[in-house]
Every structure is written in structure tokens, then in C-alpha cells.
Amino acid sequence: MAKAFSGIQPTGEIHLGNYIGALRNWKPESGSYYCVVDLHSMTMPWDPAEMLRNSRSTAAHLLALGLGEPSRVFLQSQVPEHAELSWILTCLGRMGELSRMTQYKSKGRGRQDVSVGLFAYPLLMAADILLYGVHEVPVGEDQKQHIELTRDLALRFNSRYGPVFTVPEPRISEVGARVLSLRNPQEKMSKSDPDPNSKILLTDGDDVIRKKIMTAVTDSGREVYYDPDEKPGISNLLEIAATLGGEAVEDLAARYRDKGYGAFKGAVADIVIGAVRPLRERVLELLASPTEIDEALERGRSHAHAEAGPMLDSVKRAIGLLVP
Ligand code: TYM
């Protein structure tokens, strides 16, 4: 498998959307890097104590998924090349292309009080990826546009200054690339949603998971079938259960078609509980052992820095900066 790079913000806790859309597809291959993007979470106001707690906890989730060896998990702020390359790309990126980013449009466009960082954020994300020369970036659907921008920047750089960057590809699964809120299946499941019942966390207990699924907003009618336009709530549960249970959406839908929503939701809850329980147990075990987390992060930092340093030097040479 090709080397991969991906990242996750340490804002709040990790939910089933993050897991199904992204983390599930992160593989512990040698040469792959998985980054807790703490600098990204400064694009919105933050609390310092919470930042540190959430960074460790997010790292614990990635380590619990087995991504610390031989692939590496590290904190973005501990590898200074990310911020440095980000500035260089800031001078290559264009106002027009950044203004078109839908994430910026939904959170910040037209508002005078949002940070410049919220606007420039995709350039830091491009720097994250391009420093490691990877082909593959496994992400959920909402990051696709940012990776297309990364590709455009890499191609622009290479044509102006010579072939330094690998042009990456997004890897997005067909099913589960956009997991929806359990309370409002028009919106994606999101860390920033204040309603705890809208999302299932990887640290939720069995009873909490069951309750959230049994009370998930579903659609009118009683039949279970897959139709994201007509039945967004049921289709969302079908995608969640199919990906976690390793079954095709159509097969699952066919088994529950005439059984009613109650029985179907009960089955979805069983599948989600069965998938989340072992992850939760490993995350909680690791959270109780901060030294283990910090040691793994230090190993990650040192490997990432060893790779990012020479890449940034190549960039500097190509654009006419003097490398010491
Ligand atoms: P973030 O922290 O918002 O989300 C982490 C990953 O989870 C995916 N995701 C979802 N997938 C399906 N359904 C959902 N409801 C859902 N919500 C989130 C995201 O697509 C993402 O893959 N900008 C990125 C972090 C980042 C990054 C990078 C990613 C920074 N640098 C370099 C890849 C490569 C972000 O804010 O993800």
C-alpha cells in the first residue's frame, strides 16, 4: 500500500463520523503519518488547558487504533516545518481559490470577526500533506476540496520551480464518506455540534450508544430502504451499520425492509456497540497512561521531523532561499 498522510483536529471528542469517514481507512503502514493538527484548531477561539487535554486525548485515539507503529502519530505544532512551508504556500495560493473553499464560506465569509487563520487554513493543510511526499490522503467527503487545492498548489509549484512535490490524491470511501447528525440528517455529524445526541463518541458507553440510536431522528413511513434524498435518517443508519458490520447496504436494507424502524434501530445499535466497545476500552486504557502517549508522540515527532526537514530544504533551494 502507498504511504499515506492524514490529520484530525483536536477539537472536542472523536465521533463516529471521524471514524467511519476517515480513521477506519488509516492503515499502520511504515512511512505513513497521522497528525493531530493542533495548529488548525487555533482558527477558532480556544482554551489553552482544553487544547492540551484534547491533543493528548486525540492522540490516544489514534494510538489505540494501532497507528503509532510502524506508521507514526505526532502533533503538528512539534514539527515546525509545517508552519514554515505554510507561509511559502500562502505566497503561492490565490485569494480567489481560497475564497471558494466551502468550509470557509460556511463558517466565516462576510464576517469581520473571524481570524485570518480560518481563511488561510487550507494552505497549512496543503503544507501538512506536501511535506511527506505521499500519494494518498484518506479523508471524509468534506475535505475533498482542500485536497484538490493541495494538488493545484503542488502542480503550480512544480511547474514554476521544478519537480519537488508529489501530487497527492484524496482517498474517500464510497459508503460512509459523510456521516450525518443523528438529530438532523440534513447536516453532517460534527464535533462542533453542541447537541451531544447528534453524535456518537468513540468513548460513549453501550447504554449511551443504544439510547442515541434508538432516539435518532428518522423519516416518515415504516419501510427500511436506502434513499438518501427521501429517507436521509434511515439511509444514514444503513451506512453506519453497513460499514461497521462489513455488510453491503443493500443486503442490510433487504433484511430489515419490512421489520419496522424499532427492530432496525435495535440491530444498528448492536452493530455500533460491538464495533465501538473494543476501541473505547483501548482508548480509556491509554488515557490512563499519559507517559505512554507522550513517548509515542516523541517517537512520531522525531520521525516526522527527519522527513519534513530535508523536504523543506528542497523547497527552499528550489525557490531561491539560502539553506544554512
Ligand atoms: P476534521 O478534524 O474535521 O476531521 C477529521 C477527519 O474526519 C472526517 N470527518 C467525517 N467523515 C465522514 N462524516 C463526517 N460527519 C465527518 N466529520 C469529519 C474528515 O473528512 C477528516 O478526514 N482539515 C482537516 C484536518 C487536516 C487534514 C490535514 C486532513 C489537517 N491537515 C492533512 C488530511 C490531510 C479537518 O479539519 O478534519
PDB file of C-alpha atoms in Angstrom, residues 76-285:
ATOM      1  CA  GLN A  76       1.619  19.260  14.149  1.00  0.00           C
ATOM      2  CA  SER A  77       2.970  22.070  16.353  1.00  0.00           C
ATOM      3  CA  GLN A  78       6.002  19.945  17.303  1.00  0.00           C
ATOM      4  CA  VAL A  79       7.275  19.821  13.710  1.00  0.00           C
ATOM      5  CA  PRO A  80       7.985  23.481  12.815  1.00  0.00           C
ATOM      6  CA  GLU A  81       8.360  22.743   9.090  1.00  0.00           C
ATOM      7  CA  HIS A  82       4.536  22.693   8.812  1.00  0.00           C
ATOM      8  CA  ALA A  83       4.172  26.352   9.755  1.00  0.00           C
ATOM      9  CA  GLU A  84       7.166  27.350   7.646  1.00  0.00           C
ATOM     10  CA  LEU A  85       6.018  25.630   4.455  1.00  0.00           C
ATOM     11  CA  SER A  86       2.558  27.022   5.108  1.00  0.00           C
ATOM     12  CA  TRP A  87       3.949  30.577   4.734  1.00  0.00           C
ATOM     13  CA  ILE A  88       5.634  29.699   1.447  1.00  0.00           C
ATOM     14  CA  LEU A  89       2.346  28.236   0.147  1.00  0.00           C
ATOM     15  CA  THR A  90       0.499  31.314   1.424  1.00  0.00           C
ATOM     16  CA  CYS A  91       2.554  33.295  -1.086  1.00  0.00           C
ATOM     17  CA  LEU A  92       1.646  30.807  -3.845  1.00  0.00           C
ATOM     18  CA  GLY A  93      -2.082  30.474  -3.102  1.00  0.00           C
ATOM     19  CA  ARG A  94      -4.600  32.933  -4.519  1.00  0.00           C
ATOM     20  CA  MET A  95      -7.321  34.922  -2.762  1.00  0.00           C
ATOM     21  CA  GLY A  96      -9.862  33.690  -5.317  1.00  0.00           C
ATOM     22  CA  GLU A  97      -9.211  29.992  -4.827  1.00  0.00           C
ATOM     23  CA  LEU A  98      -9.276  30.284  -1.022  1.00  0.00           C
ATOM     24  CA  SER A  99     -12.498  32.320  -1.130  1.00  0.00           C
ATOM     25  CA  ARG A 100     -14.135  29.382  -2.900  1.00  0.00           C
ATOM     26  CA  MET A 101     -13.495  26.905  -0.060  1.00  0.00           C
ATOM     27  CA  THR A 102     -16.905  25.810   1.180  1.00  0.00           C
ATOM     28  CA  GLN A 103     -15.726  25.302   4.763  1.00  0.00           C
ATOM     29  CA  TYR A 104     -14.620  28.939   4.910  1.00  0.00           C
ATOM     30  CA  LYS A 105     -17.813  30.074   3.224  1.00  0.00           C
ATOM     31  CA  SER A 106     -19.965  28.260   5.777  1.00  0.00           C
ATOM     32  CA  LYS A 107     -18.041  29.401   8.862  1.00  0.00           C
ATOM     33  CA  GLY A 108     -16.597  32.785   8.049  1.00  0.00           C
ATOM     34  CA  ARG A 109     -17.379  34.543   4.797  1.00  0.00           C
ATOM     35  CA  GLY A 110     -18.737  38.031   5.222  1.00  0.00           C
ATOM     36  CA  ARG A 111     -17.839  38.155   8.916  1.00  0.00           C
ATOM     37  CA  GLN A 112     -15.242  40.661  10.045  1.00  0.00           C
ATOM     38  CA  ASP A 113     -14.581  38.998  13.400  1.00  0.00           C
ATOM     39  CA  VAL A 114     -13.212  35.620  12.206  1.00  0.00           C
ATOM     40  CA  SER A 115      -9.460  35.015  12.230  1.00  0.00           C
ATOM     41  CA  VAL A 116      -7.233  35.308   9.166  1.00  0.00           C
ATOM     42  CA  GLY A 117      -6.223  31.744  10.078  1.00  0.00           C
ATOM     43  CA  LEU A 118      -9.716  30.470   9.228  1.00  0.00           C
ATOM     44  CA  PHE A 119      -9.264  31.822   5.689  1.00  0.00           C
ATOM     45  CA  ALA A 120      -5.653  30.638   5.265  1.00  0.00           C
ATOM     46  CA  TYR A 121      -6.223  27.237   6.897  1.00  0.00           C
ATOM     47  CA  PRO A 122      -6.248  25.139   3.647  1.00  0.00           C
ATOM     48  CA  LEU A 123      -2.682  26.345   2.935  1.00  0.00           C
ATOM     49  CA  LEU A 124      -1.494  24.890   6.237  1.00  0.00           C
ATOM     50  CA  MET A 125      -3.318  21.674   5.358  1.00  0.00           C
ATOM     51  CA  ALA A 126      -1.547  21.607   1.971  1.00  0.00           C
ATOM     52  CA  ALA A 127       1.789  22.072   3.761  1.00  0.00           C
ATOM     53  CA  ASP A 128       0.963  19.139   6.092  1.00  0.00           C
ATOM     54  CA  ILE A 129       0.459  16.826   3.139  1.00  0.00           C
ATOM     55  CA  LEU A 130       3.196  18.038   0.782  1.00  0.00           C
ATOM     56  CA  LEU A 131       5.980  17.758   3.383  1.00  0.00           C
ATOM     57  CA  TYR A 132       5.743  13.965   3.357  1.00  0.00           C
ATOM     58  CA  GLY A 133       5.704  13.206  -0.380  1.00  0.00           C
ATOM     59  CA  VAL A 134       2.636  10.962  -0.048  1.00  0.00           C
ATOM     60  CA  HIS A 135       0.267   9.868  -2.816  1.00  0.00           C
ATOM     61  CA  GLU A 136      -2.693   9.034  -0.607  1.00  0.00           C
ATOM     62  CA  VAL A 137      -4.748  11.176   1.732  1.00  0.00           C
ATOM     63  CA  PRO A 138      -7.586   9.181   3.342  1.00  0.00           C
ATOM     64  CA  VAL A 139     -10.333  11.636   4.377  1.00  0.00           C
ATOM     65  CA  GLY A 140     -14.091  12.140   4.545  1.00  0.00           C
ATOM     66  CA  GLU A 141     -16.009  13.912   1.781  1.00  0.00           C
ATOM     67  CA  ASP A 142     -15.801  17.357   3.452  1.00  0.00           C
ATOM     68  CA  GLN A 143     -12.013  17.521   2.907  1.00  0.00           C
ATOM     69  CA  LYS A 144     -12.071  16.742  -0.814  1.00  0.00           C
ATOM     70  CA  GLN A 145     -11.990  20.373  -1.902  1.00  0.00           C
ATOM     71  CA  HIS A 146      -8.957  21.081   0.325  1.00  0.00           C
ATOM     72  CA  ILE A 147      -7.071  18.208  -1.274  1.00  0.00           C
ATOM     73  CA  GLU A 148      -7.934  19.462  -4.737  1.00  0.00           C
ATOM     74  CA  LEU A 149      -6.432  22.805  -3.726  1.00  0.00           C
ATOM     75  CA  THR A 150      -3.332  20.959  -2.452  1.00  0.00           C
ATOM     76  CA  ARG A 151      -2.997  19.270  -5.848  1.00  0.00           C
ATOM     77  CA  ASP A 152      -3.314  22.631  -7.665  1.00  0.00           C
ATOM     78  CA  LEU A 153      -0.646  24.174  -5.422  1.00  0.00           C
ATOM     79  CA  ALA A 154       1.728  21.238  -5.920  1.00  0.00           C
ATOM     80  CA  LEU A 155       1.315  21.402  -9.707  1.00  0.00           C
ATOM     81  CA  ARG A 156       1.761  25.205  -9.726  1.00  0.00           C
ATOM     82  CA  PHE A 157       4.884  24.957  -7.587  1.00  0.00           C
ATOM     83  CA  ASN A 158       6.386  22.144  -9.672  1.00  0.00           C
ATOM     84  CA  SER A 159       5.792  23.950 -12.955  1.00  0.00           C
ATOM     85  CA  ARG A 160       7.329  27.207 -11.660  1.00  0.00           C
ATOM     86  CA  TYR A 161      10.242  25.899  -9.613  1.00  0.00           C
ATOM     87  CA  GLY A 162      10.862  22.271 -10.650  1.00  0.00           C
ATOM     88  CA  PRO A 163       9.507  18.873  -9.601  1.00  0.00           C
ATOM     89  CA  VAL A 164       9.716  18.989  -5.807  1.00  0.00           C
ATOM     90  CA  PHE A 165       6.250  17.906  -4.657  1.00  0.00           C
ATOM     91  CA  THR A 166       4.371  14.634  -5.102  1.00  0.00           C
ATOM     92  CA  VAL A 167       0.839  15.418  -6.284  1.00  0.00           C
ATOM     93  CA  PRO A 168      -1.487  13.675  -3.797  1.00  0.00           C
ATOM     94  CA  GLU A 169      -4.887  12.009  -4.301  1.00  0.00           C
ATOM     95  CA  PRO A 170      -7.792  12.025  -1.855  1.00  0.00           C
ATOM     96  CA  ARG A 171      -8.898   8.533  -0.772  1.00  0.00           C
ATOM     97  CA  ILE A 172     -12.602   8.710   0.059  1.00  0.00           C
ATOM     98  CA  SER A 173     -14.722   5.613   0.611  1.00  0.00           C
ATOM     99  CA  GLU A 174     -17.931   5.233  -1.348  1.00  0.00           C
ATOM    100  CA  VAL A 175     -20.055   4.436   1.701  1.00  0.00           C
ATOM    101  CA  GLY A 176     -19.748   6.448   4.924  1.00  0.00           C
ATOM    102  CA  ALA A 177     -17.820   9.418   3.489  1.00  0.00           C
ATOM    103  CA  ARG A 178     -20.376  11.798   5.013  1.00  0.00           C
ATOM    104  CA  VAL A 179     -21.967  10.513   8.201  1.00  0.00           C
ATOM    105  CA  LEU A 180     -24.950  12.664   9.182  1.00  0.00           C
ATOM    106  CA  SER A 181     -26.103  14.092  12.508  1.00  0.00           C
ATOM    107  CA  LEU A 182     -28.440  11.746  14.405  1.00  0.00           C
ATOM    108  CA  ARG A 183     -30.634  14.734  15.312  1.00  0.00           C
ATOM    109  CA  ASN A 184     -30.699  16.456  11.951  1.00  0.00           C
ATOM    110  CA  PRO A 185     -29.900  14.221   8.993  1.00  0.00           C
ATOM    111  CA  GLN A 186     -29.594  17.271   6.711  1.00  0.00           C
ATOM    112  CA  GLU A 187     -26.288  18.149   8.421  1.00  0.00           C
ATOM    113  CA  LYS A 188     -23.067  16.170   8.831  1.00  0.00           C
ATOM    114  CA  MET A 189     -22.150  14.720  12.229  1.00  0.00           C
ATOM    115  CA  SER A 190     -19.830  17.355  13.654  1.00  0.00           C
ATOM    116  CA  LYS A 191     -17.525  17.873  16.638  1.00  0.00           C
ATOM    117  CA  SER A 192     -18.760  21.441  16.949  1.00  0.00           C
ATOM    118  CA  ASP A 193     -22.460  20.462  17.254  1.00  0.00           C
ATOM    119  CA  PRO A 194     -23.429  21.366  20.855  1.00  0.00           C
ATOM    120  CA  ASP A 195     -26.150  18.660  20.992  1.00  0.00           C
ATOM    121  CA  PRO A 196     -24.490  15.518  22.437  1.00  0.00           C
ATOM    122  CA  ASN A 197     -27.290  13.359  20.985  1.00  0.00           C
ATOM    123  CA  SER A 198     -26.311  14.369  17.441  1.00  0.00           C
ATOM    124  CA  LYS A 199     -23.154  12.244  17.533  1.00  0.00           C
ATOM    125  CA  ILE A 200     -21.777   9.008  18.921  1.00  0.00           C
ATOM    126  CA  LEU A 201     -18.364   9.369  20.517  1.00  0.00           C
ATOM    127  CA  LEU A 202     -15.799   6.595  20.494  1.00  0.00           C
ATOM    128  CA  THR A 203     -15.756   6.899  24.296  1.00  0.00           C
ATOM    129  CA  ASP A 204     -19.560   6.528  24.720  1.00  0.00           C
ATOM    130  CA  GLY A 205     -20.735   3.594  26.866  1.00  0.00           C
ATOM    131  CA  ASP A 206     -23.006   0.842  25.478  1.00  0.00           C
ATOM    132  CA  ASP A 207     -26.198   2.263  27.025  1.00  0.00           C
ATOM    133  CA  VAL A 208     -25.494   5.778  25.792  1.00  0.00           C
ATOM    134  CA  ILE A 209     -24.909   4.485  22.258  1.00  0.00           C
ATOM    135  CA  ARG A 210     -28.137   2.475  22.320  1.00  0.00           C
ATOM    136  CA  LYS A 211     -30.147   5.458  23.539  1.00  0.00           C
ATOM    137  CA  LYS A 212     -28.689   7.807  20.925  1.00  0.00           C
ATOM    138  CA  ILE A 213     -29.521   5.372  18.121  1.00  0.00           C
ATOM    139  CA  MET A 214     -32.984   4.467  19.351  1.00  0.00           C
ATOM    140  CA  THR A 215     -33.865   8.197  19.554  1.00  0.00           C
ATOM    141  CA  ALA A 216     -32.169   9.154  16.263  1.00  0.00           C
ATOM    142  CA  VAL A 217     -34.428  11.247  14.039  1.00  0.00           C
ATOM    143  CA  THR A 218     -35.784   9.066  11.241  1.00  0.00           C
ATOM    144  CA  ASP A 219     -38.077   9.666   8.335  1.00  0.00           C
ATOM    145  CA  SER A 220     -41.813   9.264   7.743  1.00  0.00           C
ATOM    146  CA  GLY A 221     -43.084   5.804   6.745  1.00  0.00           C
ATOM    147  CA  ARG A 222     -42.064   2.422   8.186  1.00  0.00           C
ATOM    148  CA  GLU A 223     -40.133   0.707   5.429  1.00  0.00           C
ATOM    149  CA  VAL A 224     -36.370   0.391   5.644  1.00  0.00           C
ATOM    150  CA  TYR A 225     -34.646   1.144   2.358  1.00  0.00           C
ATOM    151  CA  TYR A 226     -31.723   3.212   1.077  1.00  0.00           C
ATOM    152  CA  ASP A 227     -32.654   6.549  -0.446  1.00  0.00           C
ATOM    153  CA  PRO A 228     -30.574   9.470   0.846  1.00  0.00           C
ATOM    154  CA  ASP A 229     -32.990  12.067  -0.582  1.00  0.00           C
ATOM    155  CA  GLU A 230     -36.274  10.604   0.578  1.00  0.00           C
ATOM    156  CA  LYS A 231     -35.001   8.803   3.694  1.00  0.00           C
ATOM    157  CA  PRO A 232     -31.852  10.605   4.901  1.00  0.00           C
ATOM    158  CA  GLY A 233     -32.172   9.394   8.517  1.00  0.00           C
ATOM    159  CA  ILE A 234     -32.660   5.703   7.695  1.00  0.00           C
ATOM    160  CA  SER A 235     -30.046   5.843   4.913  1.00  0.00           C
ATOM    161  CA  ASN A 236     -27.541   7.322   7.369  1.00  0.00           C
ATOM    162  CA  LEU A 237     -28.157   4.470   9.844  1.00  0.00           C
ATOM    163  CA  LEU A 238     -27.846   1.964   6.997  1.00  0.00           C
ATOM    164  CA  GLU A 239     -24.454   3.404   6.002  1.00  0.00           C
ATOM    165  CA  ILE A 240     -23.233   3.424   9.613  1.00  0.00           C
ATOM    166  CA  ALA A 241     -24.269  -0.183  10.267  1.00  0.00           C
ATOM    167  CA  ALA A 242     -23.117  -1.486   6.880  1.00  0.00           C
ATOM    168  CA  THR A 243     -19.609  -0.025   7.167  1.00  0.00           C
ATOM    169  CA  LEU A 244     -19.145  -1.111  10.787  1.00  0.00           C
ATOM    170  CA  GLY A 245     -20.693  -4.546  10.227  1.00  0.00           C
ATOM    171  CA  GLY A 246     -18.833  -5.183   6.963  1.00  0.00           C
ATOM    172  CA  GLU A 247     -22.027  -5.796   5.014  1.00  0.00           C
ATOM    173  CA  ALA A 248     -23.372  -4.250   1.796  1.00  0.00           C
ATOM    174  CA  VAL A 249     -26.008  -1.535   2.367  1.00  0.00           C
ATOM    175  CA  GLU A 250     -28.482  -3.340   0.035  1.00  0.00           C
ATOM    176  CA  ASP A 251     -28.192  -6.654   1.928  1.00  0.00           C
ATOM    177  CA  LEU A 252     -28.769  -4.992   5.280  1.00  0.00           C
ATOM    178  CA  ALA A 253     -31.692  -2.977   3.913  1.00  0.00           C
ATOM    179  CA  ALA A 254     -33.246  -6.119   2.379  1.00  0.00           C
ATOM    180  CA  ARG A 255     -33.112  -7.967   5.732  1.00  0.00           C
ATOM    181  CA  TYR A 256     -34.914  -5.162   7.598  1.00  0.00           C
ATOM    182  CA  ARG A 257     -37.173  -3.837   4.841  1.00  0.00           C
ATOM    183  CA  ASP A 258     -40.466  -4.917   6.464  1.00  0.00           C
ATOM    184  CA  LYS A 259     -39.379  -5.287  10.082  1.00  0.00           C
ATOM    185  CA  GLY A 260     -40.160  -1.699  11.159  1.00  0.00           C
ATOM    186  CA  TYR A 261     -37.896   1.103  12.387  1.00  0.00           C
ATOM    187  CA  GLY A 262     -37.712  -0.144  16.004  1.00  0.00           C
ATOM    188  CA  ALA A 263     -36.239  -3.544  15.143  1.00  0.00           C
ATOM    189  CA  PHE A 264     -33.905  -1.972  12.599  1.00  0.00           C
ATOM    190  CA  LYS A 265     -32.588   0.614  15.063  1.00  0.00           C
ATOM    191  CA  GLY A 266     -32.056  -2.134  17.664  1.00  0.00           C
ATOM    192  CA  ALA A 267     -29.916  -4.040  15.171  1.00  0.00           C
ATOM    193  CA  VAL A 268     -27.946  -0.884  14.269  1.00  0.00           C
ATOM    194  CA  ALA A 269     -27.313  -0.239  17.975  1.00  0.00           C
ATOM    195  CA  ASP A 270     -25.976  -3.816  18.419  1.00  0.00           C
ATOM    196  CA  ILE A 271     -23.587  -3.393  15.495  1.00  0.00           C
ATOM    197  CA  VAL A 272     -22.323   0.033  16.641  1.00  0.00           C
ATOM    198  CA  ILE A 273     -21.870  -1.147  20.242  1.00  0.00           C
ATOM    199  CA  GLY A 274     -19.956  -4.215  19.058  1.00  0.00           C
ATOM    200  CA  ALA A 275     -17.618  -2.043  16.949  1.00  0.00           C
ATOM    201  CA  VAL A 276     -17.093   0.813  19.433  1.00  0.00           C
ATOM    202  CA  ARG A 277     -16.625  -1.215  22.644  1.00  0.00           C
ATOM    203  CA  PRO A 278     -13.121  -2.583  21.927  1.00  0.00           C
ATOM    204  CA  LEU A 279     -11.963   0.836  20.660  1.00  0.00           C
ATOM    205  CA  ARG A 280     -13.336   2.558  23.769  1.00  0.00           C
ATOM    206  CA  GLU A 281     -11.603   0.085  26.047  1.00  0.00           C
ATOM    207  CA  ARG A 282      -8.237   0.695  24.384  1.00  0.00           C
ATOM    208  CA  VAL A 283      -8.687   4.491  24.366  1.00  0.00           C
ATOM    209  CA  LEU A 284      -9.590   4.587  28.079  1.00  0.00           C
ATOM    210  CA  GLU A 285      -6.639   2.347  28.933  1.00  0.00           C
TER     211      GLU A 285
END
